[in-house]
Coordinates of C-alpha atoms in Angstrom, one line a residue:
M25 CA 0.0 -68.2 38.5
S26 CA -1.7 -68.0 41.8
A27 CA -0.5 -65.7 44.7
H28 CA 1.1 -68.8 46.2
R29 CA 3.5 -68.9 43.3
V30 CA 4.4 -65.2 43.8
S31 CA 5.1 -66.0 47.5
E32 CA 7.5 -68.7 46.4
A33 CA 9.4 -66.4 44.1
P34 CA 12.8 -65.1 45.4
P35 CA 12.5 -61.6 46.8
A36 CA 15.2 -60.3 44.6
V37 CA 13.3 -61.4 41.5
L38 CA 10.1 -59.8 42.7
L39 CA 12.0 -56.6 43.4
L40 CA 13.5 -56.5 39.9
L41 CA 10.1 -57.2 38.4
H42 CA 8.4 -54.4 40.4
A43 CA 11.2 -52.0 39.4
G44 CA 10.9 -53.0 35.8
L45 CA 7.2 -52.3 35.8
A46 CA 7.2 -49.1 37.9
L47 CA 10.4 -47.1 37.2
P48 CA 10.0 -46.7 33.4
L49 CA 6.7 -44.8 34.1
W50 CA 8.8 -41.8 35.1
W51 CA 9.8 -41.5 31.4
R52 CA 6.5 -42.3 29.8
R53 CA 6.1 -38.7 28.6
R54 CA 9.6 -37.8 27.6
A55 CA 10.5 -41.2 26.1
P56 CA 7.3 -43.2 25.8
A57 CA 8.8 -45.7 23.3
V58 CA 11.7 -46.6 25.7
A59 CA 9.3 -46.8 28.6
F60 CA 7.0 -49.2 26.7
S61 CA 9.9 -51.4 25.6
L62 CA 11.2 -51.8 29.2
I63 CA 7.7 -52.5 30.7
A64 CA 6.8 -54.9 27.8
V65 CA 10.0 -56.9 28.3
T66 CA 9.3 -57.1 32.1
C67 CA 5.7 -58.1 31.6
V68 CA 6.5 -60.9 29.1
T69 CA 9.3 -62.1 31.4
Q70 CA 7.0 -62.4 34.4
W71 CA 4.3 -64.2 32.3
I72 CA 6.8 -66.7 30.9
I73 CA 8.0 -67.6 34.4
S74 CA 4.3 -67.7 35.5
I75 CA 4.5 -64.8 37.9
W76 CA 1.5 -62.4 38.0
L77 CA 2.1 -59.0 39.7
P78 CA -0.6 -56.3 40.2
S79 CA 1.9 -53.8 38.9
G80 CA 1.4 -55.3 35.5
I81 CA -1.3 -52.7 35.0
S82 CA 1.6 -50.4 34.1
L83 CA 1.5 -51.9 30.6
L84 CA -1.9 -50.3 30.0
L85 CA -0.6 -46.9 31.3
V86 CA 2.5 -47.0 29.1
L87 CA 0.3 -47.9 26.1
Y88 CA -1.9 -44.9 26.8
S89 CA 1.2 -42.6 27.1
L90 CA 2.7 -44.0 23.9
A91 CA -0.5 -43.3 21.9
L92 CA -0.7 -39.8 23.4
Y93 CA 3.0 -38.6 23.3
G94 CA 4.9 -41.1 21.1
A95 CA 5.5 -41.3 17.4
L96 CA 2.6 -42.7 15.5
K97 CA 4.8 -44.9 13.4
V98 CA 5.7 -46.8 16.6
L99 CA 2.1 -47.7 17.5
P100 CA 1.7 -50.7 15.1
W101 CA 4.9 -52.3 16.4
A102 CA 3.8 -51.7 20.0
A103 CA 0.3 -53.1 19.3
A104 CA 1.9 -56.3 17.8
V105 CA 4.2 -56.7 20.8
T106 CA 1.3 -56.2 23.2
I107 CA -0.9 -58.8 21.4
A108 CA 1.9 -61.3 21.4
G109 CA 2.7 -60.7 25.1
L110 CA -1.0 -61.0 26.1
G111 CA -1.3 -64.2 24.1
V112 CA 1.6 -65.6 26.2
A113 CA -0.1 -64.4 29.4
A114 CA -3.4 -66.0 28.4
F115 CA -1.9 -69.4 27.6
R116 CA 0.4 -69.4 30.6
S117 CA -2.4 -68.6 33.0
G118 CA -3.7 -72.1 33.0
T119 CA -7.3 -71.2 32.1
D120 CA -9.5 -73.6 30.2
Q121 CA -10.5 -71.0 27.6
P122 CA -7.3 -69.1 26.7
W123 CA -8.9 -67.4 23.6
I124 CA -11.5 -65.8 25.7
A125 CA -8.8 -64.5 28.0
V126 CA -6.9 -63.2 24.9
F127 CA -10.0 -61.4 23.7
F128 CA -10.6 -59.6 27.0
L129 CA -6.9 -58.7 27.5
V130 CA -6.5 -57.4 23.9
G131 CA -9.8 -55.5 24.3
T132 CA -8.4 -53.8 27.4
A133 CA -5.2 -52.9 25.7
T134 CA -7.1 -51.6 22.7
A135 CA -9.1 -49.3 24.9
A136 CA -5.9 -47.9 26.4
L137 CA -4.6 -47.2 22.9
A138 CA -7.9 -45.7 21.8
L139 CA -8.1 -43.4 24.8
G140 CA -4.6 -42.1 24.2
L141 CA -5.3 -41.5 20.5
V142 CA -8.6 -39.6 21.4
F143 CA -6.7 -37.3 23.7
R144 CA -3.9 -36.9 21.2
I145 CA -6.4 -35.8 18.5
R146 CA -8.0 -33.4 20.9
R147 CA -4.7 -31.8 21.8
A148 CA -3.8 -31.5 18.2
Y149 CA -7.2 -29.8 17.5
L150 CA -6.8 -27.4 20.3
A151 CA -3.3 -26.6 19.2
A152 CA -4.6 -25.9 15.7
L153 CA -7.2 -23.6 17.1
E154 CA -4.7 -21.7 19.1
D155 CA -2.3 -21.4 16.1
R156 CA -5.2 -20.2 13.9
A157 CA -6.2 -17.6 16.6
T158 CA -2.5 -16.5 16.8
R159 CA -2.2 -16.1 13.0
L160 CA -5.5 -14.2 12.8
Q161 CA -4.3 -11.8 15.5
I162 CA -1.0 -11.4 13.6
E163 CA -2.9 -10.7 10.4
Q164 CA -5.2 -8.3 12.1
D165 CA -2.2 -6.4 13.5
Q166 CA -0.5 -6.4 10.1
R167 CA -3.6 -5.0 8.5
A168 CA -3.8 -2.3 11.1
R169 CA -0.2 -1.4 10.6
L170 CA -0.6 -1.4 6.8
T171 CA -3.7 0.8 7.1
A172 CA -1.9 3.2 9.3
A173 CA 1.0 3.3 7.0
A174 CA -1.2 3.9 4.0
E175 CA -3.1 6.7 5.8
R176 CA 0.2 8.3 6.8
S177 CA 1.3 8.1 3.2
R178 CA -1.9 9.6 2.0
V179 CA -1.7 12.5 4.5
A180 CA 1.9 13.1 3.6
R181 CA 1.1 13.2 -0.1
E182 CA -1.8 15.6 0.5
M183 CA 0.4 17.8 2.6
H184 CA 3.1 17.7 0.0
D185 CA 0.7 18.9 -2.7
I186 CA -0.8 21.6 -0.4
V187 CA 2.3 23.0 1.1
G188 CA 4.4 22.7 -2.0
H189 CA 1.9 24.5 -4.3
N190 CA 1.0 27.3 -1.9
L191 CA 4.6 27.9 -0.9
A192 CA 5.6 28.1 -4.6
V193 CA 2.8 30.6 -5.3
I194 CA 3.8 32.6 -2.3
V195 CA 7.5 32.7 -3.4
G196 CA 6.4 33.8 -6.9
L197 CA 4.2 36.5 -5.5
A198 CA 6.9 37.7 -3.2
D199 CA 9.4 37.9 -6.0
G200 CA 6.9 39.9 -8.1
A201 CA 6.1 42.2 -5.2
A202 CA 9.8 42.8 -4.6
S203 CA 10.3 43.8 -8.2
L204 CA 7.3 46.1 -8.2
A205 CA 7.9 47.7 -4.8
S206 CA 10.0 50.6 -6.2
S207 CA 8.2 51.2 -9.6
R208 CA 4.6 50.3 -8.9
P209 CA 3.9 50.1 -5.2
E210 CA 0.1 49.8 -5.7
R211 CA 0.7 46.4 -7.5
S212 CA 3.1 45.4 -4.8
A213 CA 0.3 45.9 -2.2
E214 CA -2.0 43.8 -4.3
A215 CA 0.6 41.0 -4.5
L216 CA 1.0 41.1 -0.7
N217 CA -2.7 40.7 -0.2
T218 CA -2.7 37.7 -2.5
I219 CA 0.1 36.2 -0.5
A220 CA -2.0 36.6 2.7
G221 CA -5.0 34.9 1.0
T222 CA -2.9 32.1 -0.3
A223 CA -1.4 31.5 3.1
R224 CA -4.8 31.4 4.7
Q225 CA -6.0 28.9 2.1
A226 CA -3.0 26.7 2.7
L227 CA -3.6 26.8 6.5
K228 CA -7.3 25.9 6.0
E229 CA -6.4 22.9 3.8
L230 CA -3.7 21.7 6.2
R231 CA -6.2 21.8 9.1
R232 CA -8.7 19.8 7.0
V233 CA -6.1 17.1 6.1
L234 CA -4.6 16.8 9.6
G235 CA -8.1 16.8 11.1
V236 CA -8.9 13.4 9.7
L237 CA -6.2 12.0 12.0
R238 CA -8.2 13.0 15.0
A239 CA -10.7 10.3 16.2
D240 CA -13.0 12.8 17.8
S241 CA -13.0 15.2 14.9
K242 CA -16.1 14.7 12.7
E243 CA -16.5 18.0 11.1
T244 CA -13.1 17.8 9.4
E245 CA -13.9 14.3 8.1
L246 CA -17.0 15.7 6.3
A247 CA -15.1 18.6 4.8
P248 CA -15.1 18.3 0.9
Q249 CA -11.9 17.6 -1.0
P250 CA -10.9 19.9 -3.9
A251 CA -12.8 19.3 -7.1
L252 CA -12.6 20.5 -10.7
A253 CA -14.7 23.5 -9.8
D254 CA -11.8 24.6 -7.6
L255 CA -9.3 24.6 -10.4
E256 CA -10.3 28.2 -11.4
A257 CA -9.4 29.5 -8.0
L258 CA -6.2 27.5 -8.1
I259 CA -5.3 28.9 -11.5
E260 CA -6.1 32.5 -10.5
R261 CA -3.7 32.3 -7.6
V262 CA -0.9 31.1 -9.9
R263 CA -1.8 33.8 -12.4
A264 CA -1.5 36.4 -9.6
A265 CA 2.2 35.3 -9.3
G266 CA 2.8 36.4 -12.9
T267 CA 2.4 33.1 -14.8
R268 CA 0.3 33.2 -17.9
I269 CA -2.1 30.2 -18.0
T270 CA -4.5 28.9 -20.6
Y271 CA -7.1 26.5 -19.3
R272 CA -9.4 24.4 -21.6
T273 CA -11.7 21.5 -20.9
S274 CA -13.6 19.0 -23.1
G275 CA -16.4 16.7 -22.2
S276 CA -18.9 16.5 -19.3
L277 CA -16.4 16.9 -16.5
A278 CA -19.2 17.4 -13.9
E279 CA -20.2 13.7 -14.3
L280 CA -16.8 12.6 -12.9
S281 CA -16.7 11.2 -9.4
S282 CA -15.2 13.1 -6.5
G283 CA -12.2 10.8 -6.5
V284 CA -11.4 11.4 -10.2
Q285 CA -11.9 15.2 -9.8
L286 CA -9.5 15.2 -6.8
T287 CA -6.9 13.3 -8.9
V288 CA -7.2 15.8 -11.7
Y289 CA -6.9 18.7 -9.3
R290 CA -3.8 17.3 -7.6
I291 CA -2.1 16.6 -10.8
V292 CA -2.7 20.1 -12.2
Q293 CA -1.7 21.5 -8.8
E294 CA 1.6 19.6 -8.7
A295 CA 2.4 20.5 -12.3
L296 CA 1.9 24.2 -11.6
T297 CA 4.0 23.9 -8.5
N298 CA 6.9 22.4 -10.4
T299 CA 6.6 25.2 -13.0
L300 CA 6.9 27.9 -10.4
K301 CA 9.7 26.1 -8.6
H302 CA 11.9 25.2 -11.6
V303 CA 11.1 28.0 -14.1
G304 CA 9.7 30.8 -12.0
Y305 CA 6.7 33.0 -12.6
R306 CA 7.9 34.2 -16.0
S307 CA 6.4 31.3 -17.9
S308 CA 3.3 30.3 -20.0
V309 CA 1.3 27.2 -19.1
R310 CA -1.4 25.4 -21.0
I311 CA -3.8 23.1 -19.2
F312 CA -6.2 20.8 -21.1
V313 CA -8.6 18.4 -19.3
E314 CA -10.6 16.0 -21.5
F315 CA -13.2 13.4 -20.7
Q316 CA -14.1 11.1 -23.5
D317 CA -15.2 7.4 -23.9
G318 CA -14.9 6.8 -20.1
R319 CA -11.3 8.0 -19.9
V320 CA -9.8 11.2 -18.6
R321 CA -6.7 12.9 -20.0
V322 CA -4.9 15.7 -18.4
T323 CA -2.2 17.6 -20.3
I324 CA -0.1 20.4 -18.7
T325 CA 2.7 22.0 -20.7
D326 CA 4.9 25.1 -20.0
T327 CA 7.2 27.1 -22.2
G328 CA 10.1 27.3 -19.8
A329 CA 11.9 30.5 -18.8
P330 CA 11.7 33.2 -21.5
S331 CA 15.1 33.6 -23.2
E332 CA 14.8 37.4 -23.2
S333 CA 14.4 37.6 -19.5
A334 CA 17.4 39.0 -17.7
E335 CA 16.3 37.5 -14.4
P336 CA 18.3 34.4 -13.5
P337 CA 16.4 31.2 -13.1
P338 CA 15.5 30.0 -9.6
A339 CA 18.3 28.2 -7.8
V340 CA 16.6 24.7 -7.7
P341 CA 17.9 21.2 -8.4
D342 CA 18.0 19.8 -12.0
R343 CA 14.4 19.1 -13.1
H344 CA 15.5 15.7 -14.5
Q345 CA 16.2 14.4 -11.1
A346 CA 13.5 12.2 -9.6
G347 CA 11.3 13.7 -6.9
H348 CA 8.3 12.9 -4.8
G349 CA 6.0 15.1 -6.8
I350 CA 6.2 13.2 -10.1
I351 CA 6.0 9.9 -8.2
G352 CA 2.8 11.1 -6.4
M353 CA 1.2 12.1 -9.7
R354 CA 2.0 8.6 -11.1
E355 CA 0.5 7.0 -8.0
R356 CA -2.7 9.0 -8.5
A357 CA -3.0 8.0 -12.1
A358 CA -2.2 4.4 -11.3
M359 CA -5.1 4.2 -8.8
Y360 CA -7.4 4.5 -11.8
G361 CA -5.5 2.1 -14.1
G362 CA -3.8 4.9 -15.9
T363 CA -0.3 6.2 -16.7
L364 CA 1.5 9.5 -16.5
A365 CA 4.5 10.7 -18.5
A366 CA 6.5 13.8 -17.6
G367 CA 9.5 15.2 -19.4
P368 CA 11.1 18.0 -21.4
R369 CA 9.4 19.1 -24.6
A370 CA 11.1 19.2 -28.0
G371 CA 10.6 22.9 -28.3
G372 CA 11.6 23.8 -24.8
G373 CA 9.8 23.7 -21.5
W374 CA 8.2 20.7 -19.8
S375 CA 5.1 18.6 -20.3
V376 CA 2.9 16.4 -18.1
D377 CA 0.5 14.0 -19.7
A378 CA -1.8 11.8 -17.6
S379 CA -4.5 9.4 -18.8
F380 CA -6.7 7.2 -16.6
D381 CA -10.1 5.6 -16.3
V382 CA -13.0 7.0 -14.3
E383 CA -13.2 3.8 -12.2
P384 CA -10.5 2.7 -9.7
D385 CA -8.2 0.0 -11.1
A386 CA -9.1 -3.5 -9.8
A387 CA -5.6 -4.0 -8.4
H388 CA -6.2 -0.9 -6.2
E389 CA -9.7 -1.6 -5.0
G390 CA -10.0 -1.6 -1.2
E391 CA -6.7 0.2 -0.7
V392 CA -6.6 3.5 1.2
R393 CA -5.7 6.3 -1.2
G394 CA -2.1 7.1 -0.8
S395 CA -0.6 3.6 -0.5
Q396 CA 2.8 3.2 -1.9
T397 CA 3.2 2.0 -5.5
K398 CA 6.2 1.5 -7.7
P399 CA 6.5 4.1 -10.4
G400 CA 6.4 2.7 -13.8
P401 CA 8.8 3.4 -16.7
G402 CA 8.0 6.1 -19.1
P403 CA 9.6 9.1 -20.8
G404 CA 9.1 11.1 -17.7
H405 CA 10.6 8.6 -15.3
G406 CA 13.0 11.3 -14.1
G407 CA 10.8 14.2 -12.8
R408 CA 11.2 17.5 -11.2
R409 CA 12.3 17.5 -7.7
A410 CA 9.4 18.3 -5.3
P411 CA 9.7 19.4 -1.7

């Protein structure tokens, strides 16, 4: 209707219509469906009574807000109500071509809905990007923490092998030196010199292992890890403590990679450490390292404490109790897809039998050496206690 019809309308009716078109806009973000319902009812009411208010533009605003903030399942109903209301407006306007008016009015309402949907999709896309960036940051932090934990575990295991072995050798040498101090002092002095050399070797290895934790230390990172060539020196130190050792090899061990050689070295070192701790230096040990058909086998057996010895056994926990040493040996073998069994022998003493491939196991590729693994079952599930 014309502006003249608006001027003839009662002021109270105009005030209610303006309030119905303007006030619901305050809730267009928190409750867009409610705001649309109130404004749609107000618009249809004014069109039915042939009143045309400029504030009717609020219908387009609330349509935009509904498409942007409201539930998507409400949009088809809102579009149907809007088309019906605009049809009423077009036919009540008194124009000669109401269908053209319906076309332009519906096109304007569609543009408002489309604009709201475009901004809605853009907001969802940005939210997805932010969520992805947050998840990537969390994953990066988790990888950093896992890497740090694996490195700490590796360093702890290396320190366990180094300190445990060298301290066991030192204790054995000290016991021997004490027993020879009165009868053969010259041998006692030799044992004390060996203790000093073993302690220096342990200190050197500890500095190398701890040096990799320093970001500015490059010389220590390049220091070589123990290899099979170092087994002779390791065995000689244990022999100096009084332990009789037989060492045999089979196959081209020099062709093994540095990682495999380090694994063999640490397994032999831990087995000798346990022998010194749980049996003492009055024992015989046999070591056999074999490389055949792409697989390495390491066997270490000891005879236990000699029955004729009047010296009491070392005061150590029961060797059947689980310890970190046997778990560490299993972890090293598992890194190369192998197994390790440790347990008492039928004829007395203890045996350690490890077998593994020369290539890392696929399940462990990419992991830092020393990450925690669950020990598998086997006859040696209960191992000697290690420090």
